[in-house]
Short mmCIF file of C-alpha atoms and ligand atoms in Angstrom, two decimals:
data_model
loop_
_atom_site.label_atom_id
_atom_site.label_comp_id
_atom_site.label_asym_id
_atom_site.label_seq_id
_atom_site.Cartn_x
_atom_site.Cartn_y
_atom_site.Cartn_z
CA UNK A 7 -3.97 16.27 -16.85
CA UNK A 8 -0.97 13.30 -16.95
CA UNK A 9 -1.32 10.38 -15.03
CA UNK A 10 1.48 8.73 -13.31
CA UNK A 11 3.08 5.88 -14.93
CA UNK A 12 1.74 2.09 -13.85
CA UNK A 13 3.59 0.53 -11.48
CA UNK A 14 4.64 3.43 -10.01
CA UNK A 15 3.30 5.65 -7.17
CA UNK A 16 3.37 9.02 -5.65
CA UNK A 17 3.02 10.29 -1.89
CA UNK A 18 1.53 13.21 -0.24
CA UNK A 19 2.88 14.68 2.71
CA UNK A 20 0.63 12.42 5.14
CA UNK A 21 1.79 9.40 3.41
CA UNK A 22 5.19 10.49 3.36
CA UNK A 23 5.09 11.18 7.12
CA UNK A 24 4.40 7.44 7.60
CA UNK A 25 6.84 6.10 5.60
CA UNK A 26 9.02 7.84 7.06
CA UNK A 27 8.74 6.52 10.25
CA UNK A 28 8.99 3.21 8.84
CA UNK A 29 12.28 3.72 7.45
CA UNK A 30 13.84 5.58 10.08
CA UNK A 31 12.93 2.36 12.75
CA UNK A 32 14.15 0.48 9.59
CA UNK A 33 17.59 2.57 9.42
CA UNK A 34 17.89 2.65 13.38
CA UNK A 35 17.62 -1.02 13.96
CA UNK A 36 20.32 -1.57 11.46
CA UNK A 37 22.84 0.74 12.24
CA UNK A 38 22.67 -0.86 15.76
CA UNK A 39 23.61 -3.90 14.12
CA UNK A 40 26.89 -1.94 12.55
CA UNK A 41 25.97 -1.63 9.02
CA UNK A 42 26.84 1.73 7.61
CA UNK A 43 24.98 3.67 4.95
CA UNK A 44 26.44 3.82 1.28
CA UNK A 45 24.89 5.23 -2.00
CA UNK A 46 25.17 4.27 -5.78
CA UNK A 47 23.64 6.02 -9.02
CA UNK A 48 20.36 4.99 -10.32
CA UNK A 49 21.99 4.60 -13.80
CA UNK A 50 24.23 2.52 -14.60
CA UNK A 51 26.08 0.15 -17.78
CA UNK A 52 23.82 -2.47 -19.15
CA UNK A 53 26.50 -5.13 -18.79
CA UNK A 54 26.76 -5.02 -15.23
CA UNK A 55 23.61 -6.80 -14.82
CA UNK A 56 24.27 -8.98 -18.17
CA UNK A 57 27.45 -11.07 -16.50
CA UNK A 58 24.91 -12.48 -13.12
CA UNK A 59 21.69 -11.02 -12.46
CA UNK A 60 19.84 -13.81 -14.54
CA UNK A 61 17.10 -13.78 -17.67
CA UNK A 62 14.35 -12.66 -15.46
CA UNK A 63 16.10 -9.54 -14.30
CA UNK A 64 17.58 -8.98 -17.33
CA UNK A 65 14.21 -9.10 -19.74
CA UNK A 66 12.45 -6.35 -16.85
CA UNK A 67 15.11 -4.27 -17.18
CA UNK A 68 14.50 -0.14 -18.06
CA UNK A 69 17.44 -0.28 -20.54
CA UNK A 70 18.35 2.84 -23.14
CA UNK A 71 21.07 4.25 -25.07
CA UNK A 72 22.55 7.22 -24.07
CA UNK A 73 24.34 9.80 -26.26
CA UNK A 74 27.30 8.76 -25.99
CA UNK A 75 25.84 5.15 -27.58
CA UNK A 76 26.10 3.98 -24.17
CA UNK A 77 23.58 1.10 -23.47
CA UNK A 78 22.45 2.21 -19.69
CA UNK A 79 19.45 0.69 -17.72
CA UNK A 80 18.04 1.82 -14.27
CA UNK A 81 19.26 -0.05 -11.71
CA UNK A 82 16.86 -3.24 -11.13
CA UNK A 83 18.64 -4.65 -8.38
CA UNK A 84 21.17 -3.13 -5.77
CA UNK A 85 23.61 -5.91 -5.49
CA UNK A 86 25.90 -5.72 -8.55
CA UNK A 87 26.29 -1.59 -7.47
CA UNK A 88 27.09 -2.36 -4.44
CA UNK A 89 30.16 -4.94 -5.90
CA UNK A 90 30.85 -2.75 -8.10
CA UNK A 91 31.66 -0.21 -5.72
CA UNK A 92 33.16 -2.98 -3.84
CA UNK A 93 35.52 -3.96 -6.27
CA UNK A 94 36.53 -0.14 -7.11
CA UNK A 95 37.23 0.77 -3.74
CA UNK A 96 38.55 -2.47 -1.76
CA UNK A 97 42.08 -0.97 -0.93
CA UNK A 98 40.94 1.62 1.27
CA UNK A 99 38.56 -0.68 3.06
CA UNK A 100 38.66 -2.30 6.35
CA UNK A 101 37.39 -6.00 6.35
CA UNK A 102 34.19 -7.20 6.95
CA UNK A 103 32.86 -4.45 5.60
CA UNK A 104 28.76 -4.23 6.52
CA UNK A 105 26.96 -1.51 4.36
CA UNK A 106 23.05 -0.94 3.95
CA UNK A 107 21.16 1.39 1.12
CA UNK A 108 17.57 2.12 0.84
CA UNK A 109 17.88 2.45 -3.02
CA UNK A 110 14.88 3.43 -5.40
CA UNK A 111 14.90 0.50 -8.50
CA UNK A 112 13.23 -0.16 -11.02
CA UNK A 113 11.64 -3.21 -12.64
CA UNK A 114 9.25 -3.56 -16.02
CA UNK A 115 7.14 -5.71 -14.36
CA UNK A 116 3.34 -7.08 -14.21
CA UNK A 117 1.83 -4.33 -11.84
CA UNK A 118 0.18 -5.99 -9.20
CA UNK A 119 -0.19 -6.76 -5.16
CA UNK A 120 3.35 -6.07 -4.26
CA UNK A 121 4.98 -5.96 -7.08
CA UNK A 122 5.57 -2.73 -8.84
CA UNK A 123 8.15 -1.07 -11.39
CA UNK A 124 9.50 1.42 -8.82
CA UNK A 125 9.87 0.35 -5.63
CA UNK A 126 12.03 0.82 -2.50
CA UNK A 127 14.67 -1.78 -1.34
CA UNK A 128 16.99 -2.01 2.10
CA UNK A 129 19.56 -3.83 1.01
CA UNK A 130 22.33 -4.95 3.76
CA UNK A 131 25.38 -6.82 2.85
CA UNK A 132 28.26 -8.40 4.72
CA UNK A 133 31.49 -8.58 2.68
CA UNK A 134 34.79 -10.62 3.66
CA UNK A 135 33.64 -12.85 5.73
CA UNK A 136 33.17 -16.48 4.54
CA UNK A 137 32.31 -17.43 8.40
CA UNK A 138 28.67 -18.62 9.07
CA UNK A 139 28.13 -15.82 11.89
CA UNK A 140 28.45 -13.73 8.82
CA UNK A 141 25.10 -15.31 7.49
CA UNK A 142 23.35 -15.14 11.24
CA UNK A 143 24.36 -11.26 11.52
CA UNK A 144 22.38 -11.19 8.65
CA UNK A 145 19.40 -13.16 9.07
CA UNK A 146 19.48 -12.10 12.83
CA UNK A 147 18.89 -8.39 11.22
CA UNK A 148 16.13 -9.01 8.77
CA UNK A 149 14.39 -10.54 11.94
CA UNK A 150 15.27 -7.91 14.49
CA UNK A 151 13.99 -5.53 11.97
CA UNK A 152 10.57 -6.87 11.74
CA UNK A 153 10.53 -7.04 15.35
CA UNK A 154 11.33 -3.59 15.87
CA UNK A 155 8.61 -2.69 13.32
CA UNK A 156 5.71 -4.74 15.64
CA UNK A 157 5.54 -7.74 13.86
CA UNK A 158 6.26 -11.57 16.10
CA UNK A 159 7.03 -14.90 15.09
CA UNK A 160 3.14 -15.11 14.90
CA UNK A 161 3.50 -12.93 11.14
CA UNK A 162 6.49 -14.38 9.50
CA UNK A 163 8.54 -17.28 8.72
CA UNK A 164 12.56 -17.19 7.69
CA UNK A 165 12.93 -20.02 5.49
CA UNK A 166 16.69 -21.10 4.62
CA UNK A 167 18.62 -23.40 2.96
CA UNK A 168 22.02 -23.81 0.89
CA UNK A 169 22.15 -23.91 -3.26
CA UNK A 170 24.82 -26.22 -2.81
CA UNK A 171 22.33 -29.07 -1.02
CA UNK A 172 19.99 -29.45 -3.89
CA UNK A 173 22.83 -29.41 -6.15
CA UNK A 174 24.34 -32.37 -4.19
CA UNK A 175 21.28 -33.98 -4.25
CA UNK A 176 20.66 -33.16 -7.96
CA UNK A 177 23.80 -34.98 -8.52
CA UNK A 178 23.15 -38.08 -6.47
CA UNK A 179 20.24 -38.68 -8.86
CA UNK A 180 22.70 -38.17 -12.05
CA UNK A 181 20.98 -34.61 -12.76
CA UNK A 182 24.16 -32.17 -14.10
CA UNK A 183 22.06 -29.09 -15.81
CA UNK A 184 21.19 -27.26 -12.52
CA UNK A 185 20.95 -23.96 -14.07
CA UNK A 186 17.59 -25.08 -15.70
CA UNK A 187 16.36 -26.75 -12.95
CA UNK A 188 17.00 -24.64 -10.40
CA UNK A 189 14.76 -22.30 -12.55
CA UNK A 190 12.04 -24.53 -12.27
CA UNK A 191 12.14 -25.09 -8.53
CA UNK A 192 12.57 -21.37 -7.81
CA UNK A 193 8.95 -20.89 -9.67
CA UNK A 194 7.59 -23.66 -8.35
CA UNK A 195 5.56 -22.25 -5.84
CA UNK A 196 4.67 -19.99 -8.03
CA UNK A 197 3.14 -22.50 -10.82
CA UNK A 198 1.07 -25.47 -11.05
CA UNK A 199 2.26 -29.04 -9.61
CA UNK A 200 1.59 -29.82 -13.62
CA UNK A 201 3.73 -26.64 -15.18
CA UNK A 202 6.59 -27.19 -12.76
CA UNK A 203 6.85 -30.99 -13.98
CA UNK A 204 6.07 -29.53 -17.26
CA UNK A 205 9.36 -27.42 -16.94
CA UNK A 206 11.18 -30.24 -15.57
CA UNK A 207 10.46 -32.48 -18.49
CA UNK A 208 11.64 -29.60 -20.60
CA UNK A 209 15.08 -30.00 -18.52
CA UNK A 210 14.99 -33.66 -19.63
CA UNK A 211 14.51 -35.12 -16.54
CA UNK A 212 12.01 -38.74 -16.03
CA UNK A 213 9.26 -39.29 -13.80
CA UNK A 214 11.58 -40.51 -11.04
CA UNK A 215 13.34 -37.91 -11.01
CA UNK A 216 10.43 -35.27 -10.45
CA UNK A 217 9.32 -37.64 -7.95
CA UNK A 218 12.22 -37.89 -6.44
CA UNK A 219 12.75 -34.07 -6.38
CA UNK A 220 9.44 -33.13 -4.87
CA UNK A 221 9.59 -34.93 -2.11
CA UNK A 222 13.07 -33.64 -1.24
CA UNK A 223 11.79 -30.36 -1.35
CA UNK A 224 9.09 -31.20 0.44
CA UNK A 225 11.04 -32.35 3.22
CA UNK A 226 10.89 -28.56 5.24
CA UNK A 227 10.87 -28.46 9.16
CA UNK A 228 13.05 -28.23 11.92
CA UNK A 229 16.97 -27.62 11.22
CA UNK A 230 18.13 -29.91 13.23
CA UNK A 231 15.99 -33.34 12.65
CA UNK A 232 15.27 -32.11 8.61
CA UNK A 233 18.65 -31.98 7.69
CA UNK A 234 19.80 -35.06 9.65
CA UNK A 235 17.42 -37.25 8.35
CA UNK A 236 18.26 -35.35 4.75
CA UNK A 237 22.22 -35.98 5.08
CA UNK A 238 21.53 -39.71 6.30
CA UNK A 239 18.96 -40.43 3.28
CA UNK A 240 20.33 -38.52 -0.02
CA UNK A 241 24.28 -37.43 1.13
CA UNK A 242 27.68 -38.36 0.79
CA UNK A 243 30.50 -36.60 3.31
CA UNK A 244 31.51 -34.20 1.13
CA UNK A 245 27.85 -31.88 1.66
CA UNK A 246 28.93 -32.71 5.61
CA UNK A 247 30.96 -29.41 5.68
CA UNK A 248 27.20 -27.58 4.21
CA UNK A 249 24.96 -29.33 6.61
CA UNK A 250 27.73 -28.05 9.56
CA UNK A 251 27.14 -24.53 8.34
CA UNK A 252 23.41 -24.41 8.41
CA UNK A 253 23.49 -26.12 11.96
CA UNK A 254 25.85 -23.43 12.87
CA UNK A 255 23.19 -20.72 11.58
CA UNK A 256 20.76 -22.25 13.04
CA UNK A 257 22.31 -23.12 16.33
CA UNK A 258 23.76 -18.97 16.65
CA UNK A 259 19.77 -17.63 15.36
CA UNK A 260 18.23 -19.83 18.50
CA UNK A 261 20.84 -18.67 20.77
CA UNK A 262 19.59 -15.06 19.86
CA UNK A 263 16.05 -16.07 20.71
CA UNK A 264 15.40 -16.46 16.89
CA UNK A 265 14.03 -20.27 16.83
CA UNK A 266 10.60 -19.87 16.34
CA UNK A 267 11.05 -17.40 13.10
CA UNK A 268 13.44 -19.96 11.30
CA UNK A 269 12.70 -23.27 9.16
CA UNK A 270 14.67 -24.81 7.10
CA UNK A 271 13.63 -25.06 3.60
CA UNK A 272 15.48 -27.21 0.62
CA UNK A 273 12.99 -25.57 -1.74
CA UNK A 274 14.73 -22.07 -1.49
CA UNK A 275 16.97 -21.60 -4.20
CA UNK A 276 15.92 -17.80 -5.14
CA UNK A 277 16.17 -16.73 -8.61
CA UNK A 278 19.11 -14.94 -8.73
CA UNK A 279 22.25 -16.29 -10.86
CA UNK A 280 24.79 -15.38 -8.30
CA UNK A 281 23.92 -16.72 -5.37
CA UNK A 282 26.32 -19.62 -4.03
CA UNK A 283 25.73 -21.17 -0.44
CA UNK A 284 22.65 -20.05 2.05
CA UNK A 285 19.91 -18.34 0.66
CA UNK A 286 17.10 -17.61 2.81
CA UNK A 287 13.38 -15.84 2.16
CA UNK A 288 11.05 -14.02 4.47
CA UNK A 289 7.58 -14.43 3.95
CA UNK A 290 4.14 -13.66 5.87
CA UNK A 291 2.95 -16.99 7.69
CA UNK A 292 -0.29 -17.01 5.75
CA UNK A 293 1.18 -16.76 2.62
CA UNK A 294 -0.85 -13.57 1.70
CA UNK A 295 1.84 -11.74 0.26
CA UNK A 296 5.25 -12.28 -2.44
CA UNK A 297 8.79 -12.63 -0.74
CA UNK A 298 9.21 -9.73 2.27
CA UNK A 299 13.02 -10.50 1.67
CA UNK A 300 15.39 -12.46 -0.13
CA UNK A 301 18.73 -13.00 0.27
CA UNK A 302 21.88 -15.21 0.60
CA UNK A 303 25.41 -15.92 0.08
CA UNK A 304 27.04 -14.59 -3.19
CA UNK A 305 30.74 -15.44 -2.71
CA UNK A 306 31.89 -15.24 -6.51
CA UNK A 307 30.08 -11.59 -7.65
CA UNK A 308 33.58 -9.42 -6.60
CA UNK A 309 35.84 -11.64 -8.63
CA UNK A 310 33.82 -12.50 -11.68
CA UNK A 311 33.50 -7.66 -11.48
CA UNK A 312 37.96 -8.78 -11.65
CA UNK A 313 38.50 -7.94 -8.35
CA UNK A 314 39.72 -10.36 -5.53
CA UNK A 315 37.65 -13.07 -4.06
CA UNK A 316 35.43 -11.50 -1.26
CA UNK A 317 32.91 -13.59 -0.06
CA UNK A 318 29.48 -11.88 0.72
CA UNK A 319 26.20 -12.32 2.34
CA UNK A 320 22.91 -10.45 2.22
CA UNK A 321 19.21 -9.71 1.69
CA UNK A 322 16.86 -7.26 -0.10
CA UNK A 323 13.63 -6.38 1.41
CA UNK A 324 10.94 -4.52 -0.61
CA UNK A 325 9.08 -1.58 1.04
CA UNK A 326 6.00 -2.52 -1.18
CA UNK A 327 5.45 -5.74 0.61
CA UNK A 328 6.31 -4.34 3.99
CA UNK A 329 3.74 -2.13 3.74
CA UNK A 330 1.20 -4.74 2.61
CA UNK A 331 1.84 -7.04 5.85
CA UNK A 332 2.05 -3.68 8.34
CA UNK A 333 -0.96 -2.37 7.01
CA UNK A 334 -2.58 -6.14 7.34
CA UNK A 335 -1.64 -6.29 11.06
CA UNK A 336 -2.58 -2.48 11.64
CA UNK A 337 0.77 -1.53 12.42
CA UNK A 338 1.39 0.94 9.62
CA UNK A 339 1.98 4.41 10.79
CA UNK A 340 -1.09 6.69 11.32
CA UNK A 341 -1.11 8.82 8.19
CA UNK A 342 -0.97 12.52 9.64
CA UNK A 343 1.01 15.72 9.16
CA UNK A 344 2.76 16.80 12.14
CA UNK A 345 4.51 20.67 13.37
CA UNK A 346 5.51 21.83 16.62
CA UNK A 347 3.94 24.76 16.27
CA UNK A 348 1.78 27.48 14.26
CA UNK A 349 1.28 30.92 14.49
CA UNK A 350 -1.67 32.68 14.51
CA UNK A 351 -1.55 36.55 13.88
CA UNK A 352 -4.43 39.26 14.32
CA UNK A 353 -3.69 42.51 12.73
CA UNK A 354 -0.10 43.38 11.43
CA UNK A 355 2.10 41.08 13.16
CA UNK A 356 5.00 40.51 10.54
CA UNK A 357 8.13 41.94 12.57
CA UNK A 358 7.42 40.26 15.68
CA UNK A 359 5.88 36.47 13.59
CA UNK A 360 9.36 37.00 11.65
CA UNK A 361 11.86 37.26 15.31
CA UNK A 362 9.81 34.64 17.07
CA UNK A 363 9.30 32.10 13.92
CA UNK A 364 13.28 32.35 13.93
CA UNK A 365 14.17 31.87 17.12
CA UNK A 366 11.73 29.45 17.36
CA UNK A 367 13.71 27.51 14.14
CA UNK A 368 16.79 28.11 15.58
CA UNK A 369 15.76 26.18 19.03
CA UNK A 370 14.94 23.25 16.79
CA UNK A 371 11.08 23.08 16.52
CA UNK A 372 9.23 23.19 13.52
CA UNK A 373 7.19 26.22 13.00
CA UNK A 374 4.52 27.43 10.31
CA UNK A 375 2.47 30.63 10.25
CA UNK A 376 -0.14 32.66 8.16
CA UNK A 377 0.89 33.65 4.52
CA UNK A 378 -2.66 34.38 2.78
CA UNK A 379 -4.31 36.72 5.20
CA UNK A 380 -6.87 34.72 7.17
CA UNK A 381 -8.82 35.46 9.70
CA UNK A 382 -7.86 33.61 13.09
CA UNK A 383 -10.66 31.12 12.85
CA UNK A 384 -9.57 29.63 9.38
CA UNK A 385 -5.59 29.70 10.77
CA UNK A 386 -6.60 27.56 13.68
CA UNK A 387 -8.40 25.04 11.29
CA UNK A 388 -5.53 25.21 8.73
CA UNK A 389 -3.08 24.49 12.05
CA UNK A 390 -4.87 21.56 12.87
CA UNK A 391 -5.04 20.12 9.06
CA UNK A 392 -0.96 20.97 9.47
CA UNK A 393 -1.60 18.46 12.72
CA UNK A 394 0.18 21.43 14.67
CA UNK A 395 0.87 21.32 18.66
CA UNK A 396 0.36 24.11 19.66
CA UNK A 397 -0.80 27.28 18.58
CA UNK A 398 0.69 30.77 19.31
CA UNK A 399 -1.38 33.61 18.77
CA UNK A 400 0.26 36.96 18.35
CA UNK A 401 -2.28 39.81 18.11
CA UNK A 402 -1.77 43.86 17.26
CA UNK A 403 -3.58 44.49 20.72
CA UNK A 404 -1.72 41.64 23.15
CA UNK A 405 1.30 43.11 21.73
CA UNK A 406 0.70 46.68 23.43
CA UNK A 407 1.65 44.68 26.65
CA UNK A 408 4.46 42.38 25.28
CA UNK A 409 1.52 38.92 25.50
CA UNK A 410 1.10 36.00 23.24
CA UNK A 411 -1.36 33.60 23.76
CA UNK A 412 -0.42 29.74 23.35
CA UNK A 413 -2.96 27.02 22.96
CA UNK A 414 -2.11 23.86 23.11
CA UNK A 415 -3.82 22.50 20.46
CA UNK A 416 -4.57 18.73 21.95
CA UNK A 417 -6.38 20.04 25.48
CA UNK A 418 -7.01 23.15 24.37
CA UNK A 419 -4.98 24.73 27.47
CA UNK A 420 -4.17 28.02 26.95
CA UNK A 421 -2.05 30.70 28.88
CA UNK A 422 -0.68 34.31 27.96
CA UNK A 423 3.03 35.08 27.93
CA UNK A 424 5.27 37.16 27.53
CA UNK A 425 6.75 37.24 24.41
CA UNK A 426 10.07 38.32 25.23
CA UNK A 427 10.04 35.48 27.59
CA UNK A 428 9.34 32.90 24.66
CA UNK A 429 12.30 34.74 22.62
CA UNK A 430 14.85 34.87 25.29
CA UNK A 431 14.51 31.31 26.23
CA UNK A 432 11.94 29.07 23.69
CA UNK A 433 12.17 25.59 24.86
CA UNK A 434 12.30 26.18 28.80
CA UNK A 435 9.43 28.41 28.23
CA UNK A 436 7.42 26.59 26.27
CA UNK A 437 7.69 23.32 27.82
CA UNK A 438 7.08 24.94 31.32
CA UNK A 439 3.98 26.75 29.98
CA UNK A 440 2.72 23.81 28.37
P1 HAM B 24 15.00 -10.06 -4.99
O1 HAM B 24 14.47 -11.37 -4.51
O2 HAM B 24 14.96 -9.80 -6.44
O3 HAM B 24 16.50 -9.95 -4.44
O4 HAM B 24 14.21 -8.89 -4.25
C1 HAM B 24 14.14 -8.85 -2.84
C2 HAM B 24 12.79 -8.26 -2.41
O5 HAM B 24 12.56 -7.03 -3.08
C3 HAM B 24 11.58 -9.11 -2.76
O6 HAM B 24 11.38 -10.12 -1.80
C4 HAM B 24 10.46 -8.08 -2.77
O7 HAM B 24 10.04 -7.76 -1.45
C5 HAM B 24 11.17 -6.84 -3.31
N1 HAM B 24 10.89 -6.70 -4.76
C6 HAM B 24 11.53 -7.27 -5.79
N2 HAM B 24 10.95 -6.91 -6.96
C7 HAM B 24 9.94 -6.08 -6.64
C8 HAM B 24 8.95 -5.38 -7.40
N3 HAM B 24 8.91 -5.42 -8.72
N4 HAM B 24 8.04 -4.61 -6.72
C9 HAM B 24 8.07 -4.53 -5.38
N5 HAM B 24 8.97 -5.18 -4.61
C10 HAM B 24 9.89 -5.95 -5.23
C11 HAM B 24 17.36 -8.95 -4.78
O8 HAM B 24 17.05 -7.93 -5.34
C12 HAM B 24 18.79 -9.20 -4.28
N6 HAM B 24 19.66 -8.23 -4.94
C13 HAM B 24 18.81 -9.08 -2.78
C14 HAM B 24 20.19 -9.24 -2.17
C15 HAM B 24 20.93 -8.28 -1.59
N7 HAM B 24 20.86 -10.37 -2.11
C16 HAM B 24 22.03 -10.15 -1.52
N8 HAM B 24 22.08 -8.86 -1.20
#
């Protein structure tokens, strides 16, 4: 016998059935925000990922060479696809353009709680539009989406800031080599209080520095007195035009109803290389899980892939830690097959099972029926393990006189029919009988 690969997972049809619930409320809540669906390989070249993703992608990659001497990887992340296509296509596009993709990728990872090395990942981006209600269409979605899923302001927090704040800030304390320090702050919550300093030493920076930078980042609360009493302390005028942004995000998110998700956070950077203005994460209030989301403005990726400058805004969320917080708050999907209906046949049966199972298909409902000779006692348990509605029993003798028998399977209501009835009009029929 093989075992599956770790880090990776497979579904049965009950499973399956729940998931996909998940991502069709998931796929329904944002197309009524706009976004339409696009599609990228799973392979693609290894230096797509090289010129932006960042080390930490880059050393989990699933990388190989092909025949051709090709170096390929599995796609990790979603994003530099998705600019890629972007790029390739931007002629015969129509600006903003707002796409979503529920990609499979892949990551060589430490297995553990919500982190895996194949995992699902709605991705929804907003391109051309360097506007702030670009970056609340956004946010506005990941929230609605959680909503729509049964979670409340109770379960998560939106936490959002702007790279270019920090880097301001790094600046007004004489700090230049923000690549390596915004490394450090991105795992500090991750780390001890003693390894982050540790790292930030590394970056040659002094005591007063660190100091200095902690309590910045510790310096999260509400958008509007936070990053007042932020700009008045640590800014000049030129971060003025930042701070108006966020204000505006913030300001359009509680006009939506969206206050009590949304704090602002100087401590979000996100690990990504490309990002350049807002990022934001999702997270569960308790702090149980990883990152639900992460996303933010990338306004650079299209032209450093040489095509024009088109600004763009989004978020990935991981299905792994969606699951994680549904099933914590008992709102993941009840695991259970489900078919219209099943037929049950006494004696040979195959003409009429074959006319009504079609018709029956053809009216749209799903239908199953007997293929290893059972007797009608076993079919009716095998219908309900199938989670089957109802149950239409077609016998040899029933038949003389044109009957079926349908049960529903829920009540256990029965009532005889005719079956010519049930073939000459299904759904009336069946939803008058039953
Ligand atoms: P990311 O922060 O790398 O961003 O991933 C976003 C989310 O994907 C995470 O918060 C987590 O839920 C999920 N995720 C990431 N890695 C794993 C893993 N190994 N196992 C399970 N879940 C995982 C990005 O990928 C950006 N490309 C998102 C983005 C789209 N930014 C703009 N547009």
């Amino acid at each position: 016998m093989f075992e599956r690969l770790r880090g990776t997972r497979d579904f049965l049809p009950h499973e399956m059935a729940a998931r996909k619930k998940v991502f069709s409320s998931i796929k329904k809540t944002v197309e009524e925000f706009g976004f339409f669906e696009t599609d990228t390989p799973a392979i693609e070249l290894f230096d797509l990922y090289s010129i932006k993703s960042g080390e930490e992608i880059i050393e989990e990659l699933y990388a190989f060479q092909d025949k051709g001497g090709r170096m390929i990887c599995l796609r990790p992340e979603l994003t530099p696809s998705v600019v890629r296509l972007l790029v390739s296509r931007a002629k015969e596009l129509s600006f903003p353009v707002k796409w979503y993709s529920i990609p499979r990728l892949w990551r060589y990872e430490r297995p553990q709680s919500g982190r895996l090395r194949e995992f699902y990942q709605l991705n929804i981006d907003i391109f051309g539009s360097e506007d702030p209600k670009a970056d609340t269409e956004v946010i506005s979605c990941a929230i609605k989406l959680l909503c729509d899923l049964g979670f409340d302001k109770s379960d998560i927090e939106v936490r959002i800031s702007d790279r270019r704040l920090l880097q301001e800030f790094l600046l007004t304390l004489g700090i230049t080599n923000f690549h390596e320090v915004l490394r450090a702050i991105d795992k500090r919550e991750k780390i001890s209080s003693d390894d982050f300093r540790l790292m930030l030493y590394n970056a040659n920076l002094d005591d007063c520095q660190i100091k200095k930078i902690e309590e910045f980042l510790d310096s999260k609360g509400n958008f509007l007195t936070t990053l007042e009493a932020l700009s008045k302390q640590y800014m000049g005028e030129s971060i003025s035009i930042v701070i108006n942004s966020l204000l505006k995000i913030a300001q359009n998110l509680t006009d939506r109803g969206y206050e009590g998700f949304i704090t602002f956070d100087p401590s979000i950077v996100r690990g990504l290389d490309y990002y350049t203005g807002m990022v934001f994460e999702v997270h569960d209030r308790k702090r149980e899980f990883r990152a639900l989301f992460g996303g933010g403005r990338y306004d650079n990726l299209a032209e450093l892939f040489g095509g024009e400058h088109i600004p763009a805004v989004g978020f990935g969320m991981g299905d792994a830690v969606l699951e994680l917080m549904m099933r914590r708050k008992n709102i993941w999907p009840e695991e259970k097959l489900e078919l219209d209906i099943f037929i049950a046949t006494i004696g040979n049966v195959d003409t009429e099972v074959s006319r009504l199972s079609t018709v029956l298909r053809n009216n749209g409902f799903t239908v199953d029926f007997d293929i290893m000779n059972r007797n009608l006692s076993n079919q009716i348990k095998f219908a309900s393990k199938l989670g089957a509605k109802f149950l239409l029993i077609v016998g040899e003798r029933d038949l003389k006189e044109g009957i079926v028998t349908i049960r529903d399977l829920d009540s256990g209501k029965e009532s005889k029919i005719l079956l010519n009835e049930v073939i000459s009009s299904p759904s009336k029929y069946l939803t008058k009988v039953l």
